[in-house]
């Protein structure tokens, strides 16, 4: 029987989706629109912001059509949450409401020269203690600088005072409600927010040369930001906003310090809840805001490790090498061999992220012999993500002083039992996969639902049932042998740019 529902906009790197959940966390309807990013030069990844917006509105329209066929109506949706690809940076004009240039996607590396210049300027390393992030091509502020230095329309809007910068969440909220707002999790990915005050930092903005007037207002992750002004959701409030990895942390119900999740999407992202106090990493991890579920609630912080290339490596095998016709085929190929045959694939297409932070790294396949076949390459592709996850887990254990005993997982690659068994073997700990896999969208729905009383509090949210647990099937000696080969492969990938 139709009842109250909560909606979730999930704007990702390669698709946009709209999902509708009931109070039990069950998906009632969903619709997905896939799209292609643009790669105009080596290392450049970009997309027209209006096309991102169109993919969102098309996914909403498709989902509402399905919802009506099920006997519901759009008015059954009490609020909508947004979760988005983080660090992807949009510049628009506040007078016209139109974008000034293509959005620069998070994995883009065109800002290497900007990063090198800023690194030389920040000799005393004063910026990372403010924002929790290292100087890297990954984050929004360096993308803003590149736009200011290279795009005339952006310079002109700055001079007129009409320039607006934001991550994809801010762009969507602006276009859907007319409000210029972001949340603490997205703001924590720009390098411009003070982690302790949750405000734009005067010192960081001065260092990067970004005027605070061009930035959106920072709010908590769970409160009403404004009502949608047009379309089938007109009049429904947007009441939740979380960067995609933080949303997955909420969706996995990692509400206690010491809990961790890993999301395997286009990239791969592990977050470790450190509670109400930020821990600044000594081992190459990021310090970030995990969530703030209400304006009067204290924020939770997290240590994060990021892998630039995960699912996109499988797409590369499909689209560029043609050794598989669909992503699912990689499992068949990987299962056709007993091991990697000595083949290692370092998928450093955009450099290496945590804990290495080497933008001079490039992808490489090592250990090839005449014995190797495409099954070994398929297995090495899955293993690459799992090895990089192991590197991050080791850094988290070192920073936190406690060894993680269990890893919660979600994202597209977790549909592969083969990949998750490899992950458990390489980590040497249990890997737990929830029954409801759409944890990122669910996290945004939780934030939006809590803001309007759809759920009373975090304890009121139904716990997810574990459908699969993967335990290590290899011994310590076999694991050590694999890891030794991986370390050698990493060395081969460095100093290649």
Short mmCIF file of C-alpha atoms in Angstrom, two decimals:
data_model
loop_
_atom_site.label_atom_id
_atom_site.label_comp_id
_atom_site.label_asym_id
_atom_site.label_seq_id
_atom_site.Cartn_x
_atom_site.Cartn_y
_atom_site.Cartn_z
CA UNK A 1 0.00 0.00 0.00
CA UNK A 2 1.47 3.38 -0.93
CA UNK A 3 3.11 5.24 1.92
CA UNK A 4 5.66 7.92 2.61
CA UNK A 5 8.94 7.67 0.76
CA UNK A 6 12.30 9.43 0.61
CA UNK A 7 14.26 10.11 -2.59
CA UNK A 8 17.97 10.09 -3.41
CA UNK A 9 19.84 11.71 -6.29
CA UNK A 10 23.10 9.80 -6.86
CA UNK A 11 25.25 11.78 -9.30
CA UNK A 12 28.31 9.68 -10.09
CA UNK A 13 31.32 9.80 -12.38
CA UNK A 14 29.69 7.85 -15.21
CA UNK A 15 25.97 7.94 -14.45
CA UNK A 16 23.19 9.68 -12.56
CA UNK A 17 20.44 7.84 -10.74
CA UNK A 18 17.32 8.62 -8.78
CA UNK A 19 16.19 6.07 -6.21
CA UNK A 20 13.20 6.03 -3.89
CA UNK A 21 13.30 4.22 -0.53
CA UNK A 22 10.64 3.28 2.00
CA UNK A 23 11.04 3.55 5.78
CA UNK A 24 12.63 0.09 5.93
CA UNK A 25 15.39 1.08 3.51
CA UNK A 26 13.87 -0.93 0.67
CA UNK A 27 14.24 0.44 -2.87
CA UNK A 28 10.78 1.04 -4.30
CA UNK A 29 11.85 2.43 -7.68
CA UNK A 30 14.98 3.68 -9.45
CA UNK A 31 16.16 4.94 -12.80
CA UNK A 32 19.69 5.37 -14.16
CA UNK A 33 21.11 7.51 -16.97
CA UNK A 34 24.64 6.67 -18.12
CA UNK A 35 26.89 9.20 -19.86
CA UNK A 36 30.44 9.53 -21.18
CA UNK A 37 33.01 12.01 -19.91
CA UNK A 38 35.27 13.88 -22.32
CA UNK A 39 39.04 13.34 -22.59
CA UNK A 40 40.29 16.23 -24.77
CA UNK A 41 43.98 15.80 -23.87
CA UNK A 42 46.08 13.21 -22.04
CA UNK A 43 45.26 13.45 -18.34
CA UNK A 44 42.23 15.71 -18.91
CA UNK A 45 38.76 14.53 -17.84
CA UNK A 46 35.81 16.91 -18.09
CA UNK A 47 32.05 17.17 -18.65
CA UNK A 48 29.51 19.89 -19.45
CA UNK A 49 27.71 20.78 -16.17
CA UNK A 50 24.39 21.16 -17.98
CA UNK A 51 24.72 17.61 -19.26
CA UNK A 52 25.30 16.44 -15.68
CA UNK A 53 22.14 18.31 -14.66
CA UNK A 54 20.18 16.85 -17.59
CA UNK A 55 21.22 13.32 -16.61
CA UNK A 56 19.87 13.97 -13.11
CA UNK A 57 16.53 15.38 -14.29
CA UNK A 58 16.13 12.56 -16.81
CA UNK A 59 16.78 9.97 -14.08
CA UNK A 60 14.19 11.68 -11.85
CA UNK A 61 11.59 11.70 -14.63
CA UNK A 62 12.21 8.03 -15.42
CA UNK A 63 11.95 7.00 -11.78
CA UNK A 64 8.73 8.94 -11.17
CA UNK A 65 7.17 7.27 -14.22
CA UNK A 66 8.02 3.88 -12.71
CA UNK A 67 6.78 4.99 -9.30
CA UNK A 68 3.38 5.94 -10.68
CA UNK A 69 3.03 2.54 -12.35
CA UNK A 70 3.52 1.00 -8.90
CA UNK A 71 0.62 2.99 -7.48
CA UNK A 72 2.60 5.77 -5.83
CA UNK A 73 2.85 9.46 -6.69
CA UNK A 74 5.64 12.01 -6.45
CA UNK A 75 3.79 13.60 -3.52
CA UNK A 76 4.55 10.47 -1.46
CA UNK A 77 8.20 11.60 -1.39
CA UNK A 78 8.77 13.67 1.76
CA UNK A 79 12.31 14.84 0.97
CA UNK A 80 15.25 14.28 -1.36
CA UNK A 81 18.94 13.77 -0.60
CA UNK A 82 21.88 14.37 -2.93
CA UNK A 83 25.09 12.40 -3.12
CA UNK A 84 27.72 13.26 -5.70
CA UNK A 85 31.09 12.63 -7.22
CA UNK A 86 33.41 14.65 -5.01
CA UNK A 87 36.12 17.14 -6.01
CA UNK A 88 34.63 17.51 -9.50
CA UNK A 89 34.56 21.29 -9.84
CA UNK A 90 32.00 23.52 -11.55
CA UNK A 91 32.25 27.26 -12.30
CA UNK A 92 29.11 29.23 -13.14
CA UNK A 93 27.83 32.79 -13.38
CA UNK A 94 25.38 33.95 -10.73
CA UNK A 95 23.69 36.38 -13.15
CA UNK A 96 23.00 33.94 -15.97
CA UNK A 97 22.97 30.75 -13.92
CA UNK A 98 24.98 29.12 -16.70
CA UNK A 99 28.30 27.26 -16.48
CA UNK A 100 31.42 29.16 -17.55
CA UNK A 101 33.39 26.12 -18.69
CA UNK A 102 33.29 22.34 -18.51
CA UNK A 103 33.42 20.75 -15.07
CA UNK A 104 36.86 19.34 -14.27
CA UNK A 105 36.38 15.75 -13.06
CA UNK A 106 38.06 14.61 -9.84
CA UNK A 107 40.53 12.27 -11.59
CA UNK A 108 41.80 14.98 -14.00
CA UNK A 109 45.56 15.65 -13.74
CA UNK A 110 45.95 18.85 -15.80
CA UNK A 111 46.77 20.74 -12.57
CA UNK A 112 50.12 19.04 -11.97
CA UNK A 113 52.03 22.28 -12.62
CA UNK A 114 49.72 24.18 -10.27
CA UNK A 115 50.36 21.60 -7.55
CA UNK A 116 54.13 21.77 -8.01
CA UNK A 117 54.02 25.56 -7.78
CA UNK A 118 51.90 25.49 -4.64
CA UNK A 119 54.09 22.83 -3.03
CA UNK A 120 57.12 25.08 -3.46
CA UNK A 121 55.12 27.95 -1.94
CA UNK A 122 53.91 25.91 1.05
CA UNK A 123 57.40 25.07 2.34
CA UNK A 124 56.26 24.93 5.97
CA UNK A 125 53.29 22.66 5.15
CA UNK A 126 50.74 24.99 6.76
CA UNK A 127 47.78 24.03 4.58
CA UNK A 128 47.31 20.34 5.38
CA UNK A 129 46.81 20.93 9.15
CA UNK A 130 43.94 23.29 8.23
CA UNK A 131 42.11 21.17 5.67
CA UNK A 132 43.42 17.65 6.30
CA UNK A 133 44.43 17.19 2.67
CA UNK A 134 47.79 17.06 0.87
CA UNK A 135 48.50 19.27 -2.11
CA UNK A 136 47.41 17.08 -5.03
CA UNK A 137 45.63 17.29 -8.39
CA UNK A 138 42.69 15.47 -6.77
CA UNK A 139 41.12 18.37 -4.87
CA UNK A 140 38.86 21.25 -5.90
CA UNK A 141 40.98 24.30 -5.05
CA UNK A 142 43.70 23.51 -7.61
CA UNK A 143 41.02 23.01 -10.26
CA UNK A 144 39.60 26.45 -9.38
CA UNK A 145 43.05 27.99 -9.81
CA UNK A 146 43.47 26.33 -13.22
CA UNK A 147 40.12 27.72 -14.37
CA UNK A 148 41.01 31.22 -13.16
CA UNK A 149 44.32 31.09 -14.98
CA UNK A 150 43.15 29.49 -18.23
CA UNK A 151 39.48 30.31 -18.89
CA UNK A 152 38.66 33.91 -19.90
CA UNK A 153 34.99 33.59 -18.96
CA UNK A 154 35.95 32.56 -15.43
CA UNK A 155 38.33 35.51 -15.09
CA UNK A 156 35.68 37.93 -16.33
CA UNK A 157 33.05 36.59 -13.92
CA UNK A 158 35.53 36.96 -11.07
CA UNK A 159 36.16 40.59 -12.04
CA UNK A 160 32.39 41.25 -12.18
CA UNK A 161 31.81 39.50 -8.86
CA UNK A 162 29.46 36.94 -10.42
CA UNK A 163 31.78 33.91 -10.30
CA UNK A 164 30.53 30.91 -8.35
CA UNK A 165 32.58 27.80 -7.67
CA UNK A 166 31.27 24.55 -6.26
CA UNK A 167 31.41 20.81 -6.38
CA UNK A 168 28.65 18.97 -8.24
CA UNK A 169 26.36 18.97 -5.18
CA UNK A 170 26.41 22.79 -5.02
CA UNK A 171 25.70 23.02 -8.76
CA UNK A 172 22.71 20.69 -8.48
CA UNK A 173 21.29 22.39 -5.38
CA UNK A 174 21.68 25.76 -7.11
CA UNK A 175 19.91 24.65 -10.27
CA UNK A 176 17.17 22.69 -8.49
CA UNK A 177 16.37 25.14 -5.65
CA UNK A 178 18.09 28.44 -6.51
CA UNK A 179 20.10 28.23 -3.26
CA UNK A 180 23.92 28.45 -3.19
CA UNK A 181 24.70 25.74 -0.61
CA UNK A 182 27.12 22.87 -0.02
CA UNK A 183 27.57 20.57 2.95
CA UNK A 184 30.50 19.96 5.28
CA UNK A 185 31.55 16.70 3.59
CA UNK A 186 31.84 18.28 0.14
CA UNK A 187 33.44 21.44 1.54
CA UNK A 188 36.04 19.26 3.27
CA UNK A 189 37.22 18.08 -0.19
CA UNK A 190 38.07 21.53 -1.54
CA UNK A 191 41.17 22.28 0.62
CA UNK A 192 39.44 25.54 1.54
CA UNK A 193 37.51 24.55 4.69
CA UNK A 194 38.93 24.56 8.21
CA UNK A 195 38.22 21.05 9.52
CA UNK A 196 37.85 22.23 13.10
CA UNK A 197 35.53 25.23 12.56
CA UNK A 198 33.67 23.81 9.53
CA UNK A 199 33.96 27.27 7.93
CA UNK A 200 35.84 28.54 4.88
CA UNK A 201 39.38 29.22 6.05
CA UNK A 202 40.68 32.76 5.52
CA UNK A 203 44.25 31.46 5.44
CA UNK A 204 43.52 28.67 2.94
CA UNK A 205 41.47 30.92 0.66
CA UNK A 206 44.27 33.51 0.67
CA UNK A 207 46.88 30.83 -0.07
CA UNK A 208 44.95 29.52 -3.08
CA UNK A 209 43.75 32.95 -4.22
CA UNK A 210 40.05 32.04 -4.02
CA UNK A 211 37.58 34.72 -2.94
CA UNK A 212 35.17 33.38 -0.32
CA UNK A 213 32.33 35.30 -2.00
CA UNK A 214 32.54 32.84 -4.91
CA UNK A 215 31.98 29.84 -2.63
CA UNK A 216 28.65 28.38 -1.46
CA UNK A 217 27.36 28.54 2.10
CA UNK A 218 28.45 25.54 4.20
CA UNK A 219 25.65 23.66 5.97
CA UNK A 220 25.32 20.35 7.80
CA UNK A 221 24.67 17.16 5.83
CA UNK A 222 21.09 16.82 7.06
CA UNK A 223 18.76 19.83 7.01
CA UNK A 224 16.32 21.48 4.61
CA UNK A 225 18.26 23.57 2.07
CA UNK A 226 15.35 24.61 -0.14
CA UNK A 227 12.46 23.28 -2.21
CA UNK A 228 12.77 21.98 -5.77
CA UNK A 229 11.33 24.64 -8.06
CA UNK A 230 10.23 22.67 -11.14
CA UNK A 231 9.56 19.23 -12.55
CA UNK A 232 7.75 16.27 -10.95
CA UNK A 233 9.46 16.93 -7.58
CA UNK A 234 8.37 20.59 -7.43
CA UNK A 235 7.77 21.70 -3.84
CA UNK A 236 9.66 18.76 -2.28
CA UNK A 237 12.61 19.84 -0.10
CA UNK A 238 16.21 18.86 -0.70
CA UNK A 239 17.22 17.97 2.85
CA UNK A 240 20.38 15.86 2.62
CA UNK A 241 23.78 16.34 1.00
CA UNK A 242 26.83 14.09 1.27
CA UNK A 243 29.82 13.43 -0.94
CA UNK A 244 29.50 9.93 -2.35
CA UNK A 245 32.02 8.19 -0.10
CA UNK A 246 30.67 9.84 3.03
CA UNK A 247 27.16 8.86 1.91
CA UNK A 248 28.30 5.25 1.60
CA UNK A 249 29.72 5.47 5.13
CA UNK A 250 26.30 6.58 6.40
CA UNK A 251 24.55 3.99 4.21
CA UNK A 252 26.75 1.25 5.68
CA UNK A 253 25.66 2.52 9.13
CA UNK A 254 29.29 3.12 10.18
CA UNK A 255 28.19 5.42 13.01
CA UNK A 256 30.70 4.23 15.64
CA UNK A 257 34.40 5.14 15.85
CA UNK A 258 36.54 2.29 14.57
CA UNK A 259 34.12 1.15 11.86
CA UNK A 260 35.26 1.27 8.24
CA UNK A 261 33.84 0.76 4.76
CA UNK A 262 35.34 0.48 1.29
CA UNK A 263 33.43 1.49 -1.85
CA UNK A 264 34.50 -0.03 -5.17
CA UNK A 265 33.27 2.26 -7.93
CA UNK A 266 35.07 4.07 -10.74
CA UNK A 267 37.69 4.66 -8.08
CA UNK A 268 37.95 2.98 -4.69
CA UNK A 269 37.55 4.76 -1.35
CA UNK A 270 37.99 3.52 2.20
CA UNK A 271 36.73 5.58 5.15
CA UNK A 272 37.50 4.85 8.81
CA UNK A 273 35.26 6.59 11.37
CA UNK A 274 37.46 8.34 13.97
CA UNK A 275 34.63 9.97 15.93
CA UNK A 276 34.28 13.61 16.98
CA UNK A 277 38.01 14.42 16.79
CA UNK A 278 39.94 14.65 13.51
CA UNK A 279 43.07 12.48 13.35
CA UNK A 280 45.79 13.87 11.10
CA UNK A 281 47.52 11.05 9.28
CA UNK A 282 51.24 10.35 9.43
CA UNK A 283 50.92 7.66 6.79
CA UNK A 284 49.59 9.35 3.66
CA UNK A 285 45.86 9.27 4.41
CA UNK A 286 43.36 12.10 4.17
CA UNK A 287 41.51 13.61 7.11
CA UNK A 288 37.95 14.44 6.19
CA UNK A 289 34.46 15.04 7.57
CA UNK A 290 32.47 11.79 7.55
CA UNK A 291 29.08 13.44 8.20
CA UNK A 292 27.20 15.97 10.31
CA UNK A 293 23.64 14.75 10.61
CA UNK A 294 21.99 18.01 11.58
CA UNK A 295 23.00 21.63 12.25
CA UNK A 296 23.01 21.05 16.00
CA UNK A 297 24.83 17.72 15.82
CA UNK A 298 28.57 17.29 16.26
CA UNK A 299 30.44 16.22 13.13
CA UNK A 300 32.06 12.83 12.78
CA UNK A 301 35.49 12.70 11.16
CA UNK A 302 37.22 9.99 9.17
CA UNK A 303 40.55 8.90 7.82
CA UNK A 304 40.29 8.18 4.10
CA UNK A 305 42.36 6.34 1.57
CA UNK A 306 41.61 6.86 -2.12
CA UNK A 307 42.42 4.74 -5.17
CA UNK A 308 42.04 6.59 -8.47
CA UNK A 309 41.32 3.58 -10.67
CA UNK A 310 39.14 0.62 -9.69
CA UNK A 311 36.09 -0.18 -11.80
CA UNK A 312 37.44 2.06 -14.54
CA UNK A 313 40.28 -0.45 -15.04
CA UNK A 314 37.67 -3.07 -15.94
CA UNK A 315 36.09 -0.59 -18.36
CA UNK A 316 39.57 -0.09 -19.87
CA UNK A 317 39.92 -3.82 -20.47
CA UNK A 318 36.51 -3.77 -22.16
CA UNK A 319 36.64 -0.52 -24.15
CA UNK A 320 40.35 -0.08 -24.95
CA UNK A 321 41.77 -3.61 -25.09
CA UNK A 322 38.59 -5.47 -26.03
CA UNK A 323 39.48 -8.62 -24.08
CA UNK A 324 36.02 -8.64 -22.47
CA UNK A 325 32.63 -7.60 -23.86
CA UNK A 326 31.02 -6.84 -20.50
CA UNK A 327 32.23 -6.14 -16.97
CA UNK A 328 30.85 -9.47 -15.76
CA UNK A 329 33.15 -11.39 -18.11
CA UNK A 330 36.19 -10.39 -16.05
CA UNK A 331 35.09 -12.85 -13.36
CA UNK A 332 34.91 -15.73 -15.84
CA UNK A 333 38.39 -14.90 -17.13
CA UNK A 334 39.84 -14.41 -13.64
CA UNK A 335 38.38 -17.75 -12.52
CA UNK A 336 39.92 -19.52 -15.54
CA UNK A 337 43.36 -19.38 -13.87
CA UNK A 338 44.46 -20.50 -10.41
CA UNK A 339 46.56 -17.42 -9.67
CA UNK A 340 48.01 -14.33 -11.34
CA UNK A 341 50.81 -16.28 -13.02
CA UNK A 342 53.31 -13.73 -11.73
CA UNK A 343 51.51 -10.88 -13.52
CA UNK A 344 50.88 -7.60 -11.65
CA UNK A 345 48.93 -4.64 -13.02
CA UNK A 346 49.48 -1.25 -11.37
CA UNK A 347 46.45 0.75 -12.55
CA UNK A 348 48.06 4.17 -12.03
CA UNK A 349 46.33 5.84 -14.99
CA UNK A 350 46.01 9.07 -12.94
CA UNK A 351 49.04 8.56 -10.71
CA UNK A 352 48.88 6.80 -7.36
CA UNK A 353 46.67 8.21 -4.61
CA UNK A 354 46.82 7.19 -0.94
CA UNK A 355 49.08 6.33 0.71
CA UNK A 356 51.72 6.97 -1.98
CA UNK A 357 50.58 10.31 -3.48
CA UNK A 358 52.79 10.01 -6.56
CA UNK A 359 51.48 11.90 -9.58
CA UNK A 360 54.52 10.69 -11.53
CA UNK A 361 53.30 7.08 -11.40
CA UNK A 362 51.80 5.54 -14.52
CA UNK A 363 50.01 2.30 -15.22
CA UNK A 364 52.20 -0.70 -15.91
CA UNK A 365 51.88 -4.46 -16.31
CA UNK A 366 54.88 -6.40 -15.03
CA UNK A 367 55.85 -10.08 -14.86
CA UNK A 368 54.69 -11.00 -18.35
CA UNK A 369 55.98 -14.29 -19.77
CA UNK A 370 54.77 -16.50 -22.62
CA UNK A 371 52.84 -18.43 -19.97
CA UNK A 372 50.63 -15.41 -19.25
CA UNK A 373 47.22 -15.14 -20.90
CA UNK A 374 44.22 -12.85 -20.70
CA UNK A 375 42.94 -14.76 -17.67
CA UNK A 376 46.04 -13.74 -15.76
CA UNK A 377 45.58 -10.11 -16.85
CA UNK A 378 41.95 -10.20 -15.74
CA UNK A 379 42.93 -11.56 -12.35
CA UNK A 380 45.75 -9.03 -12.02
CA UNK A 381 43.24 -6.24 -12.70
CA UNK A 382 41.02 -7.35 -9.81
CA UNK A 383 44.06 -7.91 -7.60
CA UNK A 384 45.36 -4.41 -8.29
CA UNK A 385 42.39 -2.84 -6.51
CA UNK A 386 42.72 -5.32 -3.66
CA UNK A 387 46.46 -4.69 -3.23
CA UNK A 388 45.91 -0.93 -3.15
CA UNK A 389 43.18 -1.44 -0.55
CA UNK A 390 45.71 -3.41 1.54
CA UNK A 391 48.18 -0.49 1.32
CA UNK A 392 45.47 1.85 2.64
CA UNK A 393 44.39 -0.53 5.40
CA UNK A 394 47.96 -0.82 6.66
CA UNK A 395 48.18 2.99 6.83
CA UNK A 396 44.85 3.19 8.70
CA UNK A 397 45.98 0.59 11.21
CA UNK A 398 49.17 2.57 11.80
CA UNK A 399 47.35 5.91 12.24
CA UNK A 400 44.57 4.57 14.45
CA UNK A 401 46.75 2.29 16.57
CA UNK A 402 44.17 -0.49 16.19
CA UNK A 403 44.08 -3.23 13.57
CA UNK A 404 40.80 -3.38 11.71
CA UNK A 405 39.21 -6.82 12.04
CA UNK A 406 36.40 -6.46 9.50
CA UNK A 407 35.83 -4.43 6.34
CA UNK A 408 32.34 -3.50 5.09
CA UNK A 409 32.20 -3.22 1.30
CA UNK A 410 29.87 -1.83 -1.35
CA UNK A 411 29.93 -0.64 -4.96
CA UNK A 412 29.86 -2.26 -8.36
CA UNK A 413 32.92 -4.51 -7.98
CA UNK A 414 31.46 -6.12 -4.86
CA UNK A 415 29.00 -7.95 -7.11
CA UNK A 416 31.99 -10.14 -8.00
CA UNK A 417 32.43 -12.97 -5.50
CA UNK A 418 35.83 -13.58 -7.08
CA UNK A 419 37.00 -10.01 -6.38
CA UNK A 420 35.74 -10.09 -2.79
CA UNK A 421 37.41 -13.44 -2.08
CA UNK A 422 40.68 -12.05 -3.48
CA UNK A 423 40.18 -9.01 -1.23
CA UNK A 424 39.74 -11.15 1.89
CA UNK A 425 42.79 -13.22 0.96
CA UNK A 426 45.02 -10.18 0.44
CA UNK A 427 43.80 -8.34 3.56
CA UNK A 428 43.82 -11.36 5.82
CA UNK A 429 40.55 -10.24 7.47
CA UNK A 430 36.82 -10.82 6.98
CA UNK A 431 35.09 -8.87 4.20
CA UNK A 432 31.35 -8.24 4.72
CA UNK A 433 28.99 -7.36 1.86
CA UNK A 434 25.48 -6.08 2.72
CA UNK A 435 22.33 -7.45 1.16
CA UNK A 436 21.28 -3.96 0.00
CA UNK A 437 24.15 -2.83 -2.21
CA UNK A 438 22.97 0.75 -2.93
CA UNK A 439 24.58 2.13 0.21
CA UNK A 440 25.70 5.43 -1.34
CA UNK A 441 22.19 6.41 -2.41
CA UNK A 442 20.80 5.05 0.86
CA UNK A 443 23.18 7.29 2.85
CA UNK A 444 21.84 10.41 1.12
CA UNK A 445 18.30 9.17 1.73
CA UNK A 446 19.09 8.68 5.43
CA UNK A 447 20.35 12.28 5.71
CA UNK A 448 17.26 13.64 3.92
CA UNK A 449 14.91 11.46 5.93
CA UNK A 450 16.40 12.37 9.32
CA UNK A 451 16.06 16.09 8.49
CA UNK A 452 12.27 15.88 8.11
CA UNK A 453 11.47 13.23 10.73
CA UNK A 454 11.05 10.34 8.27
CA UNK A 455 13.26 8.48 10.74
CA UNK A 456 13.40 9.63 14.38
CA UNK A 457 17.15 9.11 14.77
CA UNK A 458 19.99 6.86 13.64
CA UNK A 459 18.76 4.03 15.88
CA UNK A 460 15.40 4.10 14.11
CA UNK A 461 16.97 3.15 10.80
CA UNK A 462 16.64 -0.52 9.98
CA UNK A 463 19.94 -2.40 10.16
CA UNK A 464 21.02 -4.10 6.97
CA UNK A 465 21.19 -7.88 6.80
CA UNK A 466 24.57 -9.30 5.83
CA UNK A 467 24.18 -11.53 2.79
CA UNK A 468 27.78 -12.60 2.27
CA UNK A 469 30.95 -12.88 4.31
CA UNK A 470 34.31 -13.66 2.75
CA UNK A 471 37.07 -15.06 4.95
CA UNK A 472 40.75 -15.51 3.99
CA UNK A 473 41.51 -18.80 2.22
CA UNK A 474 45.30 -18.45 1.89
CA UNK A 475 48.01 -18.62 4.56
CA UNK A 476 50.36 -15.88 5.72
CA UNK A 477 53.29 -17.12 3.60
CA UNK A 478 51.23 -17.05 0.39
CA UNK A 479 49.93 -13.58 1.27
CA UNK A 480 53.45 -12.29 1.96
CA UNK A 481 54.66 -13.65 -1.40
CA UNK A 482 51.85 -11.84 -3.25
CA UNK A 483 52.51 -8.59 -1.41
CA UNK A 484 56.25 -8.73 -2.16
CA UNK A 485 55.47 -8.97 -5.88
CA UNK A 486 53.06 -6.04 -5.58
CA UNK A 487 55.69 -3.82 -3.91
CA UNK A 488 58.12 -4.51 -6.75
CA UNK A 489 55.43 -3.65 -9.31
CA UNK A 490 54.72 -0.34 -7.53
CA UNK A 491 58.42 0.57 -7.82
CA UNK A 492 58.29 -0.06 -11.58
CA UNK A 493 55.37 2.37 -11.95
CA UNK A 494 57.14 5.36 -10.39
CA UNK A 495 58.97 8.20 -12.17
CA UNK A 496 57.13 7.39 -15.39
CA UNK A 497 55.34 10.69 -16.09
#
